[in-house]
Amino acid sequence: MVGERVTGVWGVWIGEEGEWFADLPVLLAIGGRQAAVCVNRLDLLSAAPAAIDTGTAPTSWNDWSPAWRSDAHPVLDEVVGRTVTAVGVTERSPGLAGAGGGQHPLAWMLTGFALELGDTALWGYNAADENGLRIGWPPKEEHYRTSWFSKPS
């Protein structure tokens, strides 16, 4: 994905509720390929190649009439047309252990993905058992870390 342009991003819209359905994956079209990404469970990131027809309604476990929409979430418009310059995953530590000055993270839990888009990023994260999306860098705090897998040199 690094060096490729984002050509489309879709989320699932619930017409009856007039809102984004944050439980289902976000679909990214990057460089002629699609990927479905979901961070709606604690310590679980699902990212897979996809071939989804966005004109066909997604399925869900409720009685709503969901539909793929490019404007399902406000940040989606800001991503299209940008070039991916790095890809990463984010983790969070629920707390610190240790005594004195030797504190260290108790454990690290997978919490999301990040796409560096030049001077900004798209951060997809677990937002209390549903997907959260934000334009901007993942937090740079002692309880968060980002591992960049394809940061160009």
XYZ file of C-alpha atoms in Angstrom:
153
model
C 0.000 0.000 0.000
C 2.912 2.358 0.578
C 3.214 4.731 -2.337
C -0.350 4.010 -3.497
C -3.208 6.510 -3.606
C -6.413 6.050 -1.609
C -9.157 6.014 -4.245
C -12.146 5.273 -2.030
C -13.245 4.646 1.542
C -16.654 3.337 2.601
C -18.436 2.720 5.851
C -21.791 1.122 6.529
C -24.732 3.495 6.865
C -27.969 2.677 8.669
C -30.738 4.496 6.828
C -33.340 3.974 9.547
C -31.082 5.504 12.182
C -29.405 8.101 9.944
C -25.937 7.185 11.203
C -22.738 5.240 10.635
C -22.866 1.598 11.769
C -19.533 1.412 13.545
C -19.715 -2.331 14.230
C -19.037 -3.390 10.633
C -15.734 -3.058 8.716
C -14.479 0.010 6.918
C -13.620 -0.643 3.284
C -10.477 0.980 1.854
C -9.620 1.123 -1.860
C -5.891 1.728 -2.222
C -3.928 1.403 -5.429
C -6.545 -0.653 -7.253
C -7.074 -3.100 -4.365
C -9.583 -3.250 -1.538
C -9.069 -4.035 2.130
C -11.739 -4.504 4.800
C -10.563 -3.332 8.225
C -12.353 -3.746 11.552
C -11.295 -2.926 15.123
C -14.564 -3.502 16.933
C -13.382 -5.959 19.583
C -10.869 -5.503 22.352
C -7.408 -6.699 21.337
C -8.565 -7.751 17.865
C -7.731 -6.182 14.522
C -9.171 -7.702 11.378
C -7.662 -6.627 8.072
C -8.156 -8.647 4.910
C -8.069 -8.227 1.157
C -11.585 -7.696 -0.132
C -13.574 -7.685 -3.333
C -16.782 -6.038 -2.182
C -19.341 -4.522 -4.498
C -20.274 -1.330 -2.628
C -23.537 -1.249 -4.581
C -24.644 -4.413 -2.780
C -25.914 -4.031 0.775
C -23.735 -5.588 3.493
C -25.270 -8.161 5.795
C -25.608 -7.724 9.540
C -27.287 -9.412 12.479
C -30.126 -6.914 12.886
C -33.237 -5.840 10.971
C -31.807 -2.574 9.649
C -31.183 -1.893 5.979
C -27.435 -1.153 5.894
C -25.710 0.299 2.827
C -22.092 1.093 1.910
C -21.555 4.873 1.766
C -18.475 6.956 1.095
C -19.846 9.668 3.389
C -20.826 7.401 6.286
C -18.234 9.043 8.576
C -16.905 12.632 8.414
C -13.214 11.656 8.133
C -13.683 9.464 5.067
C -13.714 12.395 2.629
C -10.369 13.624 3.983
C -8.604 10.363 3.107
C -9.536 9.978 -0.563
C -6.859 11.212 -2.951
C -4.017 11.027 -0.423
C -1.009 8.754 -0.851
C -0.175 6.157 1.806
C 3.352 6.819 3.044
C 3.432 4.209 5.849
C 1.253 1.541 7.488
C 1.229 0.667 11.170
C -0.638 -0.903 14.071
C -1.328 0.700 17.425
C -1.254 -0.882 20.855
C -2.308 0.277 24.296
C -1.188 -0.762 27.748
C -3.954 -0.808 30.372
C -1.549 0.171 33.144
C 1.965 0.265 34.533
C 3.687 -2.098 36.928
C 6.857 -1.811 38.962
C 8.117 0.127 41.914
C 10.312 3.150 42.175
C 11.372 4.616 38.858
C 11.277 1.250 37.111
C 7.701 1.208 35.900
C 6.894 -0.596 32.687
C 3.697 -1.474 30.778
C 1.751 -4.426 32.211
C 0.938 -5.747 28.744
C 0.218 -4.449 25.272
C -3.143 -4.916 23.557
C -3.709 -4.399 19.854
C -6.014 -1.394 19.479
C -5.963 -0.259 15.877
C -4.284 0.551 12.597
C -2.725 3.692 11.190
C -2.181 4.862 7.643
C 0.350 7.649 7.342
C -0.895 9.975 4.620
C 1.963 12.434 4.222
C 1.495 15.173 6.805
C -1.335 13.427 8.649
C -2.741 9.951 9.305
C -5.944 7.948 9.373
C -6.213 6.169 12.715
C -8.752 3.363 13.069
C -9.103 2.215 16.665
C -11.246 0.272 19.108
C -13.847 2.685 20.469
C -15.512 0.608 23.191
C -16.291 -2.434 21.031
C -16.932 -0.577 17.811
C -14.725 1.002 15.169
C -13.473 4.503 15.793
C -11.973 6.669 13.052
C -9.987 9.853 13.286
C -7.792 11.987 11.081
C -4.567 12.625 12.936
C -1.755 10.692 14.509
C -2.312 7.934 17.045
C -1.611 9.073 20.623
C 2.023 9.474 21.625
C 1.677 8.705 25.325
C 3.289 6.155 27.621
C 0.195 3.929 27.370
C 0.196 3.901 23.533
C 2.673 2.833 20.899
C 2.607 2.568 17.119
C 4.667 0.036 15.171
C 5.223 1.156 11.596
C 5.657 -1.797 9.249
C 6.348 -0.040 6.007
C 7.763 3.315 6.844
C 9.917 4.310 3.904
C 13.523 5.271 4.600
